Amino acid sequence: MDSPVPFRQLYIGGAWVAPTKGRYLDVINPATEQAFTMIPGGTSEDVDAAVTAATAAFKSGDWSRMTGAYRAKFLRAIAQKIREQKSVLAKVETMDCGKPIDEAEWDMDDVATCFEYYAGQAEALDGRNSAAPAIDVGMAEFDVRVRREALGVVGLITPWNYPLLMAAWKVAPALAAGCCAVLKPSELASLTCLELAAIAEEVQLPPGVLNVVTGTGPDAGAPLSAHPGLAKVAFTGSAATGRRVSLAAAANLRPASLELGGKSALLVFEDADVEKAVEWAMFGAFWTNGQICSSTSRLLVHQDVAPTFLEHLKKRAESINVCDPLTPGCRLGPLVSEGQYHKVLSYIEAGKADGASLLTGGGRPSTPAIGTAGYFVAPTVFIGVTPSMRIWREEIFGPVLSVATFATEAQAVEMANDSEYGLAGAVISACPERCRRVSEALECGIVWVNCSQPCFCYAPWGGIKNSGHGRELGEWGLENFLSVKQVTKYVSPDIWGWYSPPAQQ
Ligand code: NAD
């Protein structure tokens, strides 16, 4: 076994501890199918210990009641360590989940930027509290203001497609707000989250403020989401698991914010620049090996440009550099796991059985750049897809693009909105007025105009319908972890006078 990072235990209360039941899970490199290290398999006992440690840290006030400026120093120190360790972290991310190394490096920059951004938000929180404006309640006797305070101990459950970035989207705002956290990363890609714990230790984050418990969903995720000691659960993952997490939290009358799956549509109109539109369509479908919640995996192209568009798309998709994801310049690596590989291949079979035609792809790539090992699936494009087909309706989470044509704007919008999901949508057209109309008409939380997928930590992220609720990132991401406290002060020199004073003797 040859791992770029050390073997680590669970990180609980500022210490590295072996999992109570002594279980460990193999970490498989999806490009080679070889195990290269192990992670601890935490269970409910470990989750309990982590919540206890986080509760002690929270109650001590050494984090939650310090100033935002104090917490910001730690967040900036974490960001700096991420930047210093970027190349190792990116390499281990690629070996763990299969994403191309150039993307993993980009992720690490985004992780650092996210911690820096929330350092600024933590500092701003001090001013928001000390200079909170009075709320006009219509009575001069009362001064009413609002304080924003840390919610408490939070459970953070994250997926494998952006292992460290999805964790950063939750850990950075939670810590900025003053919460103490228990992070449960995906068992399919936990290594960089354990490295985040090591960085927390290096920067001397107070013990218990951040705890990392690795393990499977049923063994570690389920007990965390059901833990009565939490103030909130923040979850990113599939809709099926999100439902379980939400119900478990609801049983404790605790909120759960949910960032779930999607089946987003990209609408290409007849006035679009074909070359540019084709590249965004590919980026929307094949970036992160197609394993991205906001993937625009449904492509609606105007019937007049469809023949030219598809001819270009086929040529470009077939020229994508599929190879070992550790090779710079790789643009498509393997899927994360054997299970995901078979799932995606079975969707391709379902597409064929339902009568869609393959424009390109449809199985293992034929390039000599990969050997016989690895969970690789070629960039795949189905045409002739109709709205009743499973490949049109269900989230595949692989490099599979389903294409349908449309005749009118109204038809395109109706087809785009005919989905149980509502995470994102995109429109490509030379007409600004049409872009505005379509942006307003799409039922989703994120709209891209003349592009697909760009994401910035300063702007809100999240969906509607079965894509979840709540927003991460930006100031909305911080609000997720804050409790709003009303402070009402009686400021009149007069007595309240509701009850008559006793008669004078
Ligand atoms: P998943 O639902 O299988 O797992 C997500 C996390 O939940 C993992 O840590 C897993 O161990 C844990 N888990 C599993 N069962 C659990 C249970 N019963 N109780 C508590 N936790 C449990 O999802 P995944 O396969 O890791 O990730 C892919 C999914 O995530 C896709 O649907 C994708 O669209 C979604 N996703 C959404 C966003 C977003 O921002 N909306 C971002 C990334 C991924």
Coordinates of C-alpha atoms and ligand atoms in Angstrom, one line a residue:
M1 CA 0.0 0.0 0.0
D2 CA 1.4 3.4 -1.0
S3 CA -0.5 6.4 0.2
P4 CA 0.6 10.0 -0.2
V5 CA -0.8 10.8 3.3
P6 CA -0.3 9.0 6.6
F7 CA -2.7 6.5 8.0
R8 CA -5.1 8.2 10.4
Q9 CA -7.5 7.3 13.2
L10 CA -10.7 9.2 14.1
Y11 CA -10.3 12.7 15.2
I12 CA -12.3 13.3 18.4
G13 CA -11.8 15.9 21.0
G14 CA -8.5 17.0 19.6
A15 CA -7.0 13.5 19.7
W16 CA -6.6 10.6 17.2
V17 CA -8.6 7.6 18.5
A18 CA -9.1 4.1 17.2
P19 CA -12.7 3.2 16.3
T20 CA -14.4 1.5 19.2
K21 CA -15.2 -1.6 17.3
G22 CA -11.7 -1.8 15.7
R23 CA -13.0 -1.8 12.2
Y24 CA -11.2 -0.3 9.2
L25 CA -12.3 0.1 5.6
D26 CA -10.1 -0.3 2.5
V27 CA -9.5 2.7 0.4
I28 CA -9.6 1.7 -3.3
N29 CA -8.0 3.8 -6.1
P30 CA -10.8 3.7 -8.7
A31 CA -8.2 4.1 -11.6
T32 CA -6.3 0.9 -10.5
E33 CA -8.9 -0.9 -8.4
Q34 CA -6.2 -1.4 -5.9
A35 CA -6.5 -0.7 -2.1
F36 CA -3.8 1.8 -1.0
T37 CA -4.7 2.6 2.6
M38 CA -7.5 2.2 5.1
I39 CA -9.8 4.5 7.0
P40 CA -11.4 3.9 10.4
G41 CA -14.9 2.5 10.4
G42 CA -16.6 4.5 13.1
T43 CA -19.8 3.4 14.7
S44 CA -22.5 4.9 17.0
E45 CA -20.1 4.7 20.0
D46 CA -17.6 6.9 18.2
V47 CA -20.3 9.3 17.0
D48 CA -21.5 9.6 20.6
A49 CA -17.9 10.4 21.8
A50 CA -17.6 13.0 19.1
V51 CA -20.9 14.7 20.0
T52 CA -19.9 14.7 23.6
A53 CA -16.5 16.3 22.8
A54 CA -18.2 18.9 20.6
T55 CA -20.7 19.7 23.3
A56 CA -18.0 20.2 25.9
A57 CA -16.2 22.5 23.5
F58 CA -19.3 24.4 22.7
K59 CA -20.4 24.8 26.3
S60 CA -16.9 26.0 27.4
G61 CA -17.5 29.1 25.4
D62 CA -13.9 29.0 24.3
W63 CA -15.0 29.0 20.7
S64 CA -18.7 29.8 20.5
R65 CA -18.5 33.0 22.7
M66 CA -15.2 34.3 21.4
T67 CA -15.3 37.1 18.8
G68 CA -15.7 36.3 15.2
A69 CA -12.3 38.0 14.7
Y70 CA -10.7 35.3 17.0
R71 CA -12.3 32.5 15.0
A72 CA -11.3 34.1 11.7
K73 CA -7.6 33.7 12.6
F74 CA -8.0 29.9 12.8
L75 CA -10.0 29.8 9.5
R76 CA -7.3 31.8 7.8
A77 CA -4.6 29.5 9.2
I78 CA -6.5 26.5 7.9
A79 CA -6.8 28.1 4.4
Q80 CA -3.0 28.8 4.4
K81 CA -2.2 25.2 5.3
I82 CA -4.5 24.0 2.6
R83 CA -2.7 26.1 0.1
E84 CA 0.7 24.9 1.4
Q85 CA -0.3 21.3 1.1
K86 CA -2.3 21.7 -2.1
S87 CA -0.3 19.3 -4.3
V88 CA -0.4 16.4 -1.8
L89 CA -4.1 17.0 -1.0
A90 CA -5.0 17.1 -4.7
K91 CA -3.1 13.9 -5.4
V92 CA -4.8 12.1 -2.5
E93 CA -8.2 13.4 -3.6
T94 CA -7.6 12.1 -7.1
M95 CA -6.4 8.7 -5.9
D96 CA -9.5 8.5 -3.5
C97 CA -12.3 9.5 -5.9
G98 CA -10.8 9.4 -9.5
K99 CA -11.3 13.1 -10.4
P100 CA -8.7 14.5 -12.8
I101 CA -5.7 16.0 -11.0
D102 CA -6.3 19.4 -12.6
E103 CA -9.8 19.5 -11.1
A104 CA -8.6 18.3 -7.7
E105 CA -6.0 21.1 -7.6
W106 CA -8.8 23.6 -8.5
D107 CA -10.9 22.1 -5.7
M108 CA -8.1 22.7 -3.2
D109 CA -7.9 26.4 -4.2
D110 CA -11.7 26.6 -3.8
V111 CA -11.4 25.0 -0.3
A112 CA -8.9 27.5 0.8
T113 CA -10.9 30.4 -0.7
C114 CA -14.0 29.1 1.1
F115 CA -12.2 29.2 4.5
E116 CA -10.9 32.7 3.8
Y117 CA -14.3 33.9 2.7
Y118 CA -15.9 32.6 6.0
A119 CA -13.1 34.2 8.0
G120 CA -14.3 37.5 6.6
Q121 CA -17.9 36.6 7.4
A122 CA -16.9 35.7 11.0
E123 CA -15.3 39.1 11.4
A124 CA -18.3 40.8 9.9
L125 CA -20.5 39.0 12.4
D126 CA -18.9 41.0 15.3
G127 CA -20.0 44.3 13.6
R128 CA -23.5 42.9 12.7
N129 CA -24.1 42.1 16.4
S130 CA -22.5 45.2 18.0
A131 CA -24.2 47.6 15.5
A132 CA -27.4 45.7 15.0
P133 CA -30.0 48.3 14.1
A134 CA -33.1 48.8 16.3
I135 CA -36.3 47.3 14.9
D136 CA -39.1 49.8 14.8
V137 CA -41.9 48.2 16.9
G138 CA -44.0 51.3 17.1
M139 CA -43.4 51.8 20.8
A140 CA -40.7 54.2 22.0
E141 CA -40.5 52.4 25.4
F142 CA -38.8 49.4 23.8
D143 CA -35.5 49.0 22.1
V144 CA -35.6 45.8 20.1
R145 CA -32.6 44.3 18.4
V146 CA -31.4 41.0 17.0
R147 CA -28.2 39.1 18.0
R148 CA -26.9 36.3 15.9
E149 CA -25.4 33.4 17.9
A150 CA -23.9 30.1 17.2
L151 CA -26.6 27.4 16.8
G152 CA -24.8 24.7 18.8
V153 CA -23.3 21.4 18.0
V154 CA -23.9 20.5 14.3
G155 CA -23.6 17.2 12.4
L156 CA -22.2 17.5 8.9
I157 CA -22.7 14.6 6.5
T158 CA -21.0 14.9 3.1
P159 CA -20.6 13.0 -0.2
W160 CA -17.7 11.7 -2.2
N161 CA -17.8 13.7 -5.4
Y162 CA -16.1 16.8 -4.0
P163 CA -14.8 15.2 -0.7
L164 CA -13.0 18.1 0.8
L165 CA -14.8 20.9 -0.9
M166 CA -18.3 19.7 0.2
A167 CA -16.9 19.4 3.7
A168 CA -15.4 23.0 3.5
W169 CA -18.8 24.4 2.4
K170 CA -20.2 23.2 5.8
V171 CA -17.2 23.2 8.2
A172 CA -16.1 26.8 7.3
P173 CA -19.4 28.6 7.9
A174 CA -20.2 26.3 10.9
L175 CA -16.9 27.3 12.6
A176 CA -17.2 30.9 11.5
A177 CA -20.6 31.1 13.2
G178 CA -19.1 29.6 16.5
C179 CA -20.6 26.1 16.2
C180 CA -18.7 23.0 17.1
A181 CA -19.0 20.2 14.5
V182 CA -18.9 16.5 13.9
L183 CA -18.1 15.8 10.2
K184 CA -19.0 12.4 8.7
P185 CA -17.5 12.2 5.2
S186 CA -18.4 9.6 2.6
E187 CA -16.8 6.2 3.2
L188 CA -15.9 6.2 -0.5
A189 CA -13.6 9.2 -0.1
S190 CA -12.6 10.3 3.4
L191 CA -8.9 10.9 3.2
T192 CA -8.8 14.6 2.6
C193 CA -11.3 15.2 5.4
L194 CA -9.0 13.3 7.8
E195 CA -6.2 15.6 6.5
L196 CA -8.4 18.6 7.4
A197 CA -8.5 17.2 10.9
A198 CA -4.7 17.0 10.9
I199 CA -4.6 20.7 9.7
A200 CA -7.0 21.6 12.5
E201 CA -4.6 20.0 14.9
E202 CA -1.6 21.8 13.3
V203 CA -3.3 25.2 13.7
Q204 CA -4.2 24.4 17.3
L205 CA -8.0 24.7 16.8
P206 CA -9.4 24.2 20.3
P207 CA -10.1 20.5 21.0
G208 CA -13.6 19.4 20.2
V209 CA -14.4 22.3 17.8
L210 CA -14.0 20.0 14.8
N211 CA -14.3 16.2 15.0
V212 CA -14.1 13.8 12.1
V213 CA -15.7 10.4 12.3
T214 CA -15.3 8.3 9.2
G215 CA -17.4 5.2 8.6
T216 CA -20.3 3.9 6.5
G217 CA -23.6 5.6 6.2
P218 CA -25.6 3.1 8.2
D219 CA -22.8 2.7 10.9
A220 CA -21.8 6.4 11.4
G221 CA -24.1 8.6 9.3
A222 CA -27.3 7.2 10.6
P223 CA -26.4 7.6 14.4
L224 CA -25.1 11.1 13.7
S225 CA -28.3 12.3 12.0
A226 CA -30.4 10.8 14.8
H227 CA -28.2 12.1 17.6
P228 CA -30.3 14.1 20.2
G229 CA -27.3 16.2 21.1
L230 CA -27.2 18.1 17.8
A231 CA -28.7 21.5 17.1
K232 CA -28.9 20.8 13.4
V233 CA -27.8 18.4 10.7
A234 CA -26.4 19.7 7.4
F235 CA -26.5 17.0 4.7
T236 CA -25.3 16.8 1.1
G237 CA -25.9 13.6 -0.8
S238 CA -28.6 11.6 -2.6
A239 CA -32.3 12.3 -2.3
A240 CA -32.9 8.8 -0.9
T241 CA -30.4 9.3 2.0
G242 CA -31.5 12.9 2.5
R243 CA -35.0 11.7 3.2
R244 CA -33.7 9.4 5.9
V245 CA -31.5 12.1 7.4
S246 CA -34.3 14.6 7.4
L247 CA -36.7 12.1 9.2
A248 CA -34.1 11.2 11.8
A249 CA -33.5 14.8 12.6
A250 CA -37.2 15.6 12.7
A251 CA -37.7 12.8 15.3
N252 CA -35.6 15.0 17.6
L253 CA -37.4 18.2 16.4
R254 CA -34.1 19.3 14.8
P255 CA -33.8 20.9 11.4
A256 CA -31.8 19.4 8.6
S257 CA -30.6 21.4 5.6
L258 CA -30.5 19.3 2.5
E259 CA -28.4 19.6 -0.7
L260 CA -29.5 16.7 -2.8
G261 CA -29.3 15.4 -6.3
G262 CA -30.4 16.9 -9.6
K263 CA -31.3 16.3 -13.2
S264 CA -30.7 19.8 -14.6
A265 CA -31.4 21.0 -18.1
L266 CA -29.3 23.0 -20.5
L267 CA -31.4 24.8 -23.2
V268 CA -29.6 25.7 -26.4
F269 CA -31.4 28.1 -28.7
E270 CA -31.1 28.4 -32.5
D271 CA -29.2 31.7 -32.2
A272 CA -26.4 30.2 -30.0
D273 CA -22.8 30.2 -31.0
V274 CA -22.5 26.4 -31.6
E275 CA -18.8 26.0 -30.7
K276 CA -19.2 27.8 -27.4
A277 CA -22.5 26.0 -26.6
V278 CA -20.9 22.6 -27.3
E279 CA -18.1 23.2 -24.9
W280 CA -20.4 24.3 -22.1
A281 CA -22.6 21.3 -22.8
M282 CA -19.6 19.0 -22.4
F283 CA -18.4 20.9 -19.3
G284 CA -21.9 20.5 -17.9
A285 CA -22.1 16.8 -18.5
F286 CA -18.5 15.5 -18.2
W287 CA -16.8 17.7 -15.6
T288 CA -16.1 15.7 -12.4
N289 CA -16.5 12.6 -14.5
G290 CA -20.2 13.5 -14.8
Q291 CA -20.6 13.0 -11.0
I292 CA -21.9 16.4 -10.1
C293 CA -25.2 17.2 -8.5
S294 CA -25.7 20.2 -10.7
S295 CA -24.7 18.4 -13.9
T296 CA -26.8 19.6 -16.9
S297 CA -27.3 16.0 -17.9
R298 CA -30.4 16.8 -19.9
L299 CA -29.7 18.8 -23.1
L300 CA -32.5 20.5 -24.9
V301 CA -31.4 21.8 -28.3
H302 CA -33.5 23.7 -30.8
Q303 CA -34.4 21.5 -33.7
D304 CA -33.0 23.9 -36.3
V305 CA -29.5 23.7 -34.9
A306 CA -29.6 20.2 -33.6
P307 CA -27.9 18.5 -36.6
T308 CA -24.9 20.9 -36.6
F309 CA -24.7 21.0 -32.8
L310 CA -24.7 17.2 -32.5
E311 CA -22.1 16.7 -35.2
H312 CA -19.7 19.0 -33.3
L313 CA -20.6 17.5 -29.9
K314 CA -19.8 14.0 -31.1
K315 CA -16.4 15.1 -32.5
R316 CA -15.5 17.0 -29.4
A317 CA -16.7 14.3 -26.9
E318 CA -14.7 11.7 -28.7
S319 CA -11.6 13.9 -28.4
I320 CA -11.8 14.2 -24.6
N321 CA -8.6 13.1 -22.9
V322 CA -9.5 10.0 -20.9
C323 CA -6.5 8.6 -19.0
D324 CA -5.0 8.0 -15.6
P325 CA -6.5 10.9 -13.6
L326 CA -3.1 11.7 -12.0
T327 CA -1.8 12.7 -15.4
P328 CA -2.0 16.5 -15.9
G329 CA -4.3 17.3 -18.8
C330 CA -6.6 14.4 -18.1
R331 CA -10.2 15.5 -18.6
L332 CA -12.1 12.4 -17.7
G333 CA -11.1 9.8 -15.1
P334 CA -12.8 6.7 -13.7
L335 CA -16.1 6.7 -11.7
V336 CA -15.6 6.6 -7.9
S337 CA -16.4 2.9 -7.3
E338 CA -17.3 -0.4 -8.7
G339 CA -20.9 0.1 -7.5
Q340 CA -21.2 3.4 -9.3
Y341 CA -19.6 1.9 -12.4
H342 CA -22.2 -0.8 -12.6
K343 CA -25.0 1.6 -11.8
V344 CA -24.0 3.9 -14.7
L345 CA -23.6 1.0 -17.1
S346 CA -27.0 -0.3 -16.2
Y347 CA -28.5 3.2 -17.0
I348 CA -26.8 3.0 -20.4
E349 CA -28.5 -0.4 -20.9
A350 CA -31.8 1.1 -19.8
G351 CA -31.4 4.0 -22.3
K352 CA -30.8 1.5 -25.2
A353 CA -33.7 -0.7 -24.1
D354 CA -36.0 2.3 -23.9
G355 CA -35.2 3.2 -27.6
A356 CA -32.7 6.0 -27.3
S357 CA -29.7 6.0 -29.7
L358 CA -26.1 6.3 -28.8
L359 CA -24.4 9.3 -30.5
T360 CA -21.1 8.3 -28.9
G361 CA -19.8 6.3 -26.0
G362 CA -21.9 3.8 -24.2
G363 CA -19.3 1.7 -22.4
R364 CA -15.6 1.5 -21.5
P365 CA -13.5 3.9 -23.5
S366 CA -11.4 2.3 -26.3
T367 CA -8.3 4.5 -25.7
P368 CA -5.0 2.7 -25.1
A369 CA -4.3 5.4 -22.5
I370 CA -6.1 3.2 -19.9
G371 CA -5.4 -0.5 -19.4
T372 CA -8.0 -3.0 -18.4
A373 CA -8.3 -1.8 -14.8
G374 CA -10.3 1.1 -13.5
Y375 CA -14.0 2.1 -13.5
F376 CA -13.8 4.2 -16.7
V377 CA -16.9 5.0 -18.7
A378 CA -16.5 6.9 -22.0
P379 CA -18.2 10.3 -22.5
T380 CA -21.7 9.1 -23.6
V381 CA -24.4 11.0 -25.5
F382 CA -27.8 9.6 -26.1
I383 CA -30.1 11.2 -28.8
G384 CA -33.7 10.6 -29.5
V385 CA -34.4 10.7 -25.8
T386 CA -38.1 11.2 -24.7
P387 CA -39.3 12.6 -21.4
S388 CA -40.7 9.2 -20.2
M389 CA -37.3 7.5 -20.4
R390 CA -35.4 6.7 -17.2
I391 CA -32.2 8.3 -18.6
W392 CA -34.2 11.6 -18.9
R393 CA -35.9 11.5 -15.5
E394 CA -33.4 9.9 -13.1
E395 CA -30.0 11.1 -11.8
I396 CA -27.4 8.9 -13.4
F397 CA -24.3 10.5 -11.8
G398 CA -21.9 9.6 -14.5
P399 CA -20.7 11.0 -17.9
V400 CA -24.0 10.4 -19.7
L401 CA -25.8 13.2 -21.5
S402 CA -29.4 12.7 -22.7
V403 CA -30.4 14.9 -25.6
A404 CA -33.9 15.9 -26.8
T405 CA -34.9 18.6 -29.3
F406 CA -37.6 21.4 -29.1
A407 CA -39.4 23.7 -31.4
T408 CA -40.4 26.6 -29.2
E409 CA -39.2 28.4 -26.1
A410 CA -42.4 27.5 -24.2
Q411 CA -41.9 23.8 -25.0
A412 CA -38.3 23.9 -23.9
V413 CA -39.1 25.5 -20.6
E414 CA -42.0 23.0 -20.0
M415 CA -39.7 20.1 -20.7
A416 CA -36.9 21.5 -18.5
N417 CA -39.3 22.0 -15.6
D418 CA -40.9 18.6 -15.9
S419 CA -38.6 17.0 -13.3
E420 CA -38.9 16.0 -9.7
Y421 CA -35.6 17.8 -9.2
G422 CA -34.9 21.6 -9.1
L423 CA -31.2 22.2 -8.5
A424 CA -30.0 24.1 -11.5
G425 CA -30.7 25.0 -15.1
A426 CA -28.9 26.8 -18.0
V427 CA -29.8 28.7 -21.1
I428 CA -27.6 29.5 -24.1
S429 CA -28.8 32.1 -26.5
A430 CA -27.6 35.3 -28.1
C431 CA -30.8 37.1 -27.1
P432 CA -30.5 38.7 -23.6
E433 CA -34.3 39.1 -23.4
R434 CA -34.8 35.4 -24.0
C435 CA -32.1 34.6 -21.4
R436 CA -33.9 36.7 -18.9
R437 CA -37.3 35.1 -19.6
V438 CA -35.9 31.6 -19.4
S439 CA -33.9 32.4 -16.2
E440 CA -37.1 33.5 -14.5
A441 CA -39.2 30.6 -15.8
L442 CA -36.8 27.7 -14.8
E443 CA -37.9 26.0 -11.6
C444 CA -34.5 25.7 -9.7
G445 CA -32.1 27.3 -7.3
I446 CA -29.3 28.2 -9.7
V447 CA -29.4 29.4 -13.3
W448 CA -26.5 29.8 -15.6
V449 CA -26.7 32.0 -18.7
N450 CA -24.4 31.2 -21.6
C451 CA -22.4 28.8 -19.5
S452 CA -22.9 25.8 -17.2
Q453 CA -21.5 24.9 -13.8
P454 CA -19.4 27.9 -12.6
C455 CA -19.7 28.0 -8.8
F456 CA -18.4 30.7 -6.4
C457 CA -18.3 30.6 -2.6
Y458 CA -19.7 34.1 -2.4
A459 CA -23.1 33.2 -4.0
P460 CA -25.9 31.0 -2.7
W461 CA -26.1 27.3 -3.7
G462 CA -29.1 25.0 -3.3
G463 CA -32.2 23.7 -4.9
I464 CA -36.0 23.3 -4.7
K465 CA -38.3 20.2 -5.1
N466 CA -36.4 17.0 -4.5
S467 CA -33.0 18.8 -4.8
G468 CA -33.5 19.8 -1.2
H469 CA -33.9 23.0 0.8
G470 CA -31.8 25.6 2.5
R471 CA -28.8 27.4 0.9
E472 CA -25.1 27.0 1.3
L473 CA -22.3 29.4 0.5
G474 CA -22.4 33.2 0.7
E475 CA -24.0 34.9 3.6
W476 CA -26.8 32.3 3.4
G477 CA -24.3 29.6 4.3
L478 CA -23.4 31.4 7.5
E479 CA -27.1 31.9 8.4
N480 CA -27.5 28.1 8.3
F481 CA -25.4 27.9 11.5
L482 CA -26.7 30.9 13.4
S483 CA -29.6 31.3 15.8
V484 CA -31.4 34.6 15.7
K485 CA -32.0 35.9 19.3
Q486 CA -34.4 38.8 19.9
V487 CA -33.2 41.1 22.7
T488 CA -36.0 43.5 23.8
K489 CA -35.1 46.2 26.3
Y490 CA -37.5 48.4 28.3
V491 CA -36.0 51.9 28.0
S492 CA -38.7 54.2 29.4
P493 CA -38.0 56.0 32.7
D494 CA -41.7 55.5 33.6
I495 CA -43.2 52.5 35.4
W496 CA -45.0 50.1 33.1
G497 CA -48.3 50.8 34.8
W498 CA -50.5 48.0 33.6
Y499 CA -51.6 47.1 37.1
S500 CA -52.9 49.8 39.4
P501 CA -50.6 50.4 42.3
P502 CA -52.1 49.3 45.7
A503 CA -54.2 52.1 47.3
Q504 CA -52.1 54.2 49.7
Q505 CA -52.7 53.5 53.4
Ligands
NAD1 P1 -25.2 9.3 -0.5 O1 -26.6 9.8 -0.2 O2 -25.1 7.9 -0.8 O3 -24.2 9.6 0.7 C1 -24.0 10.9 1.3 C2 -23.5 10.7 2.7 O4 -24.6 10.2 3.5 C3 -22.3 9.8 2.9 O5 -21.4 10.3 3.8 C4 -22.9 8.5 3.4 O6 -22.1 7.7 4.1 C5 -24.1 9.1 4.2 N1 -25.2 8.2 4.5 C6 -25.5 7.1 3.8 N2 -26.6 6.5 4.4 C7 -26.9 7.2 5.5 C8 -27.9 7.2 6.5 N3 -28.8 6.2 6.5 N4 -28.0 8.1 7.4 C9 -27.1 9.2 7.4 N5 -26.1 9.3 6.5 C10 -26.0 8.3 5.5 O7 -24.7 10.2 -1.6 P2 -23.3 10.0 -2.4 O8 -23.4 8.9 -3.3 O9 -22.2 10.1 -1.5 O10 -23.2 11.4 -3.3 C11 -23.9 11.5 -4.5 C12 -25.2 12.3 -4.3 O11 -24.9 13.5 -3.7 C13 -25.8 12.6 -5.6 O12 -27.2 12.4 -5.5 C14 -25.5 14.1 -5.8 O13 -26.4 14.8 -6.6 C15 -25.6 14.6 -4.4 N6 -24.8 15.9 -4.2 C16 -25.5 17.0 -4.1 C17 -24.8 18.2 -4.0 C18 -25.6 19.5 -3.8 O14 -24.9 20.6 -3.5 N7 -26.9 19.6 -4.0 C19 -23.4 18.3 -4.1 C20 -22.8 17.1 -4.2 C21 -23.5 15.9 -4.3

